[in-house]
Short mmCIF file of C-alpha atoms and ligand atoms in Angstrom, two decimals:
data_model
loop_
_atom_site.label_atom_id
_atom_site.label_comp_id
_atom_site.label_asym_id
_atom_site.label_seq_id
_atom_site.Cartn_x
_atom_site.Cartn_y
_atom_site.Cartn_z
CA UNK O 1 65.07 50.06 48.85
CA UNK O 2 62.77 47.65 46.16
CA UNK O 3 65.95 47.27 44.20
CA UNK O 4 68.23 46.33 47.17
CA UNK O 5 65.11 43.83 48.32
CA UNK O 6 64.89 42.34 45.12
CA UNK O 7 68.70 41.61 44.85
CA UNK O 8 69.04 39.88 48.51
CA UNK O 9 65.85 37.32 47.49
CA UNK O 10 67.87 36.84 43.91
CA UNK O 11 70.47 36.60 45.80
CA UNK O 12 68.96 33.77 48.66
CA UNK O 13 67.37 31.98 45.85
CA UNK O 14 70.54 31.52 43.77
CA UNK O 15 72.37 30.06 47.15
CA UNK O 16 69.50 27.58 47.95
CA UNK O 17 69.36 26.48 44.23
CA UNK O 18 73.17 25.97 43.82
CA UNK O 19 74.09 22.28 44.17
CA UNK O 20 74.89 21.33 47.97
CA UNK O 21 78.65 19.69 47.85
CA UNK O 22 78.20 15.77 48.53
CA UNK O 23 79.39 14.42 51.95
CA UNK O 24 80.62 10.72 51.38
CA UNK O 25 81.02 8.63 54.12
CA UNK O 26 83.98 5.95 54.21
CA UNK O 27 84.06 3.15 56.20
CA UNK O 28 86.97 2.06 57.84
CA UNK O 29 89.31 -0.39 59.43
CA UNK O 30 90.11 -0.63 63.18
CA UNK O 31 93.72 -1.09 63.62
CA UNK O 32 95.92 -3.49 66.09
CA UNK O 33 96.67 -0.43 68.11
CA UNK O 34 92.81 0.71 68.48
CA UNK O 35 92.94 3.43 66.08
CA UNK O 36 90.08 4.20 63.44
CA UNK O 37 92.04 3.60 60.46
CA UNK O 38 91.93 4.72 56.64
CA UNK O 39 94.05 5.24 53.55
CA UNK O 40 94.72 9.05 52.70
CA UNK O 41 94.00 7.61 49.00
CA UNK O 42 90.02 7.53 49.95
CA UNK O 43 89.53 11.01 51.65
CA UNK O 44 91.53 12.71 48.44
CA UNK O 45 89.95 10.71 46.13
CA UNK O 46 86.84 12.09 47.30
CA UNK O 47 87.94 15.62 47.85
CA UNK O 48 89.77 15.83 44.33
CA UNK O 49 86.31 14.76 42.16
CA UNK O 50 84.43 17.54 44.75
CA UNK O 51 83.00 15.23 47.32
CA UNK O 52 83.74 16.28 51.33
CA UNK O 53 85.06 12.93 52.58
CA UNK O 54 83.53 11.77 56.05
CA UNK O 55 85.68 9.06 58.01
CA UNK O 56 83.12 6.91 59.69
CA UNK O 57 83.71 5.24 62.83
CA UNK O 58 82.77 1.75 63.43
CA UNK O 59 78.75 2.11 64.49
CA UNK O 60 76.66 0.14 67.06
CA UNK O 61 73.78 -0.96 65.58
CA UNK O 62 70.97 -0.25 62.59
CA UNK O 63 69.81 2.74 64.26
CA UNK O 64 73.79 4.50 64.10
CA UNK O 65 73.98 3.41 60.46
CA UNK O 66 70.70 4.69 60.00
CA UNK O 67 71.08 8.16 61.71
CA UNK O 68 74.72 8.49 59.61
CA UNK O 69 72.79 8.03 55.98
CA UNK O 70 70.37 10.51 56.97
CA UNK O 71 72.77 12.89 57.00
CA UNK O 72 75.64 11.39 54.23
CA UNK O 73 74.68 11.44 50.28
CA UNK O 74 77.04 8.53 49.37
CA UNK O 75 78.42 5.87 51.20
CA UNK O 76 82.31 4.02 50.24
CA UNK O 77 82.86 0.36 51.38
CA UNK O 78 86.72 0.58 52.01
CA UNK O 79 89.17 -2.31 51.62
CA UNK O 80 90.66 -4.38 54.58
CA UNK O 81 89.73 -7.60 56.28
CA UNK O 82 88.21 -10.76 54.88
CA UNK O 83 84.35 -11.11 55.29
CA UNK O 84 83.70 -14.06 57.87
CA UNK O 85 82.78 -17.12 55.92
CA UNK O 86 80.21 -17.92 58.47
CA UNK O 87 78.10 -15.23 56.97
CA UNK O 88 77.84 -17.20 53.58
CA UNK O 89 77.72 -20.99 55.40
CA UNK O 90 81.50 -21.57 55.45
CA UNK O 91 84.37 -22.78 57.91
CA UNK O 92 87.41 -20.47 57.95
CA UNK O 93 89.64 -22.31 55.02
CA UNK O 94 92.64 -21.50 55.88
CA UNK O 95 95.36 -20.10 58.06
CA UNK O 96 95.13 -16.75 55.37
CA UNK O 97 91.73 -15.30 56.27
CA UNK O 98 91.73 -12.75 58.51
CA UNK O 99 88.52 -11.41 60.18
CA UNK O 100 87.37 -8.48 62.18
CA UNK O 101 83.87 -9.16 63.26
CA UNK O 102 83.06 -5.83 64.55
CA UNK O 103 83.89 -4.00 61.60
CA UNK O 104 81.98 -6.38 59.74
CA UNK O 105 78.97 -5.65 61.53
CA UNK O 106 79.44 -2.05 61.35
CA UNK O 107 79.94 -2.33 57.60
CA UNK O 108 77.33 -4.25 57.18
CA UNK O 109 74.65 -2.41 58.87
CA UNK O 110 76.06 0.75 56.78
CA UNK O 111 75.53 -0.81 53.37
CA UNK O 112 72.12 -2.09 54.88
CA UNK O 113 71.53 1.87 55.54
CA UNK O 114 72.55 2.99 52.16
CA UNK O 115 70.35 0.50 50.34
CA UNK O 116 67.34 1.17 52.08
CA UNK O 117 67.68 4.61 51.92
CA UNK O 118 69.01 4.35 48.13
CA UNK O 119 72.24 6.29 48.79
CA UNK O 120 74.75 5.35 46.29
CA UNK O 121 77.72 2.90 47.03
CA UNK O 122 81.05 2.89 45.89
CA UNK O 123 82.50 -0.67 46.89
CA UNK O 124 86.16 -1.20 46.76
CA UNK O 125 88.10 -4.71 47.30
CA UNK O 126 87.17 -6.31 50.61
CA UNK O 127 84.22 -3.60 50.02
CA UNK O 128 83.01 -5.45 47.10
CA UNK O 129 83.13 -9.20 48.94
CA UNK O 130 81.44 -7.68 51.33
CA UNK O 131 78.40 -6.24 48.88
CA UNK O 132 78.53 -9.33 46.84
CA UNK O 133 77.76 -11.34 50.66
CA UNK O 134 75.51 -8.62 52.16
CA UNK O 135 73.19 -9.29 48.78
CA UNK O 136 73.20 -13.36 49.26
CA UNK O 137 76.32 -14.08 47.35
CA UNK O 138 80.07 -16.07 48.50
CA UNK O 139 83.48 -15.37 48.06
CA UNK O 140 86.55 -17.05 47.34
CA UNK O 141 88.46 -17.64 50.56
CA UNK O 142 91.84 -18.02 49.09
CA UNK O 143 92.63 -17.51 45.53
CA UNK O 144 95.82 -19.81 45.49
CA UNK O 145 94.84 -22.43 47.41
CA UNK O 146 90.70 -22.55 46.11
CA UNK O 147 90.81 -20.85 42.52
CA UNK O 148 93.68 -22.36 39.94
CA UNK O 149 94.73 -19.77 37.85
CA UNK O 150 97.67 -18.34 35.97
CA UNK O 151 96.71 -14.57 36.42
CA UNK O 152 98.49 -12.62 39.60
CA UNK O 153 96.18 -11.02 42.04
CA UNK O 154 97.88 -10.23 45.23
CA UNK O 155 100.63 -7.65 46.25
CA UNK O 156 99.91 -5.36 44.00
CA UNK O 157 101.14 -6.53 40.75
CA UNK O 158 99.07 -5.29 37.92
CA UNK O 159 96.30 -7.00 35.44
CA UNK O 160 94.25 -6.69 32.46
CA UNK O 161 90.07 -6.73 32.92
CA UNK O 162 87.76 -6.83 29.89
CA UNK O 163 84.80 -4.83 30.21
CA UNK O 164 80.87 -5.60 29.48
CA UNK O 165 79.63 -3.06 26.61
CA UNK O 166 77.32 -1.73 28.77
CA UNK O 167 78.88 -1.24 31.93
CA UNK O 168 79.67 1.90 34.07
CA UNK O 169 83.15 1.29 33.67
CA UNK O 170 82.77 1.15 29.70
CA UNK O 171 80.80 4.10 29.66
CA UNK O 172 83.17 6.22 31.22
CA UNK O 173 86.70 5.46 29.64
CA UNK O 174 85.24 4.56 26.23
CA UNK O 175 87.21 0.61 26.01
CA UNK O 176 86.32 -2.93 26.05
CA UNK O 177 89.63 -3.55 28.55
CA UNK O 178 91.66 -1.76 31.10
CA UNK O 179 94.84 -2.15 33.24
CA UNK O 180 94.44 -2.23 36.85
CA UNK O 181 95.96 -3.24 40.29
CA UNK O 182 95.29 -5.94 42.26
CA UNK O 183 95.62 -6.72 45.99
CA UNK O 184 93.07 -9.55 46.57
CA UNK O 185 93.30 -12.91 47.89
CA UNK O 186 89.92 -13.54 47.84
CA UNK O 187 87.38 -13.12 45.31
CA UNK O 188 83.18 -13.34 44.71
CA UNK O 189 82.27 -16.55 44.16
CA UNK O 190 78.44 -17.26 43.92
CA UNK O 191 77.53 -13.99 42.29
CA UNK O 192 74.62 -12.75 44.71
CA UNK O 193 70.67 -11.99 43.01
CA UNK O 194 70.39 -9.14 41.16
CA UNK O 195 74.33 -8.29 41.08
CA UNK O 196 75.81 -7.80 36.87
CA UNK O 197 79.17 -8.80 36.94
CA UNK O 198 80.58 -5.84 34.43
CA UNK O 199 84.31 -7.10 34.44
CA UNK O 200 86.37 -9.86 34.39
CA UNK O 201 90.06 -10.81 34.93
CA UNK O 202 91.29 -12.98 32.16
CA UNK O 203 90.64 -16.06 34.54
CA UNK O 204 87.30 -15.30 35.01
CA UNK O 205 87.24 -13.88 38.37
CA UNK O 206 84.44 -10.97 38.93
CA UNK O 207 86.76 -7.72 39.19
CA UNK O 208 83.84 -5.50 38.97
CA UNK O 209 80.16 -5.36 39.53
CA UNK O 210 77.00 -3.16 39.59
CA UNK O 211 73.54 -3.79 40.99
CA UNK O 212 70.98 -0.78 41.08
CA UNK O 213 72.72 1.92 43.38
CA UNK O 214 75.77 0.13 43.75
CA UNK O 215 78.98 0.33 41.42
CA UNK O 216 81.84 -2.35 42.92
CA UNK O 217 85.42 -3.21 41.74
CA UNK O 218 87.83 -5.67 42.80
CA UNK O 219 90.73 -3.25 42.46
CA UNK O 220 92.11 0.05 44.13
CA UNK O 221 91.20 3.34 41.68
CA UNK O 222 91.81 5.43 44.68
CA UNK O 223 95.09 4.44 44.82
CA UNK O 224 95.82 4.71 40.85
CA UNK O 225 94.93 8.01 41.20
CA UNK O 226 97.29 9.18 44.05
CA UNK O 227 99.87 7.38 42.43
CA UNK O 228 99.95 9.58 39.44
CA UNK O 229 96.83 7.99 37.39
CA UNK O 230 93.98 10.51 37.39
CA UNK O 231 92.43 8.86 34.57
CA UNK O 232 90.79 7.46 37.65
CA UNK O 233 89.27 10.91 38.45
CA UNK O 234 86.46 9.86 36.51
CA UNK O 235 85.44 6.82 38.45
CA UNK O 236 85.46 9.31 41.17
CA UNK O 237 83.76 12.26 39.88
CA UNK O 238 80.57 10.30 38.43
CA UNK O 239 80.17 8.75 41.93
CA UNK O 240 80.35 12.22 43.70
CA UNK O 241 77.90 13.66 40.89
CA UNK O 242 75.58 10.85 41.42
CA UNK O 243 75.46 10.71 45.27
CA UNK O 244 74.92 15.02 44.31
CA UNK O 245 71.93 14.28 42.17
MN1 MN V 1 92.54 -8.89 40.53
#
């Protein structure tokens, strides 16, 4: 009966010690048709570097977002709409920005969440403008029409970033450079306080950035990695283990 005793608590302890599996919530778009809306290239992303993916819907106010990082470990800024440029003291520039107000409230008040409550973030393309703002920084509008340059960065065509030595980026794949996508038409301009701009297109542009909790990039490694690139894994996996940890 002592034996049998002894092997459930052995048994209890080893379950409460093992690692919990991180929940990682992803914000998301609201689509023309009213639906919550999200790339399948997030949620498996998450799921294949052993996160549980959580599709958030679009919250209320501070006390939603709150409530929601209470209970997530990690938090992913998805890509999408343009930020409003009133947010950083602009007019609309141009016939090309697009805006969703609502869900840039609800990001907002998410990232606000995760910060104060030190939850990593994961910021990815309009995710990253959105950071870069949120912090105190501005943004491009419209890369052809406000930023001259000779390097491609919308539709998807491909480019070359160069990577600062000490980066997170760096660290994990072991280069100075890498090849990645690029859907943006808008960029960060005025690099907020506090943010380390960690890679650059050869133009110059910011294509990735890290500040404290908070690892952002320009480009899509989510959707590298479903489209047969799972040297992004790794990207993924060290953000899982660190919201984990
Ligand atoms: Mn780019």
């Amino acid at each position: 009966m002592r034996r049998i005793f002894l092997s459930l608590s052995l048994l209890l302890a080893v379950a409460c010690s093992a690692p919990k599996t991180p929940l990682i919530g992803i914000s998301c778009s609201r689509s023309a048709s009213g639906a919550t809306q999200l790339a399948t290239t997030y949620t498996e992303a998450v799921a294949r570097a052993g996160g549980i993916a959580v599709v958030l819907p679009t919250v209320a106010d501070a006390a939603q977002a709150e409530a929601l990082l209470g209970v997530l470990d990690g938090l992913i800024l998805s890509g999408g709409e343009d930020v409003q440029p009133g947010w950083y003291g602009e007019e609309v520039w141009n016939e090309t920005v697009h805006v969703d107000s609502l869900r840039d409230r609800s990001d907002s008040l998410l990232a606000r969440a995760a910060l104060a409550s030190e939850k990593p973030i994961l910021a990815i393309c309009r995710g990253a403008q959105l950071m870069n703002v949120v912090l105190g920084g501005s943004l491009y509008q419209d890369l052809p029409t406000q930023f001259g340059t000779a390097v491609a960065h919308g539709g998807g065509v491909e480019h070359r970033i160069g990577l600062e030595a000490d980066s997170v980026l760096a660290g994990l794949y072991g280069t100075d450079s890498l090849t990645v996508n690029s859907f943006h038409h808008q960029a960060v301009k005025d690099v907020a306080p506090g943010v380390k701009i960690t890679a650059r297109s050869a133009d110059g542009l910011p294509e990735a950035f890290e500040t404290g909790r908070v690892w952002a990039v320009q480009f899509h490694p989510e959707k590298m990695l479903q489209q047969g690139d799972s040297s992004w894994i790794s990207l993924f996996g060290a953000f899982v283990g660190r919201c984990g940890s």
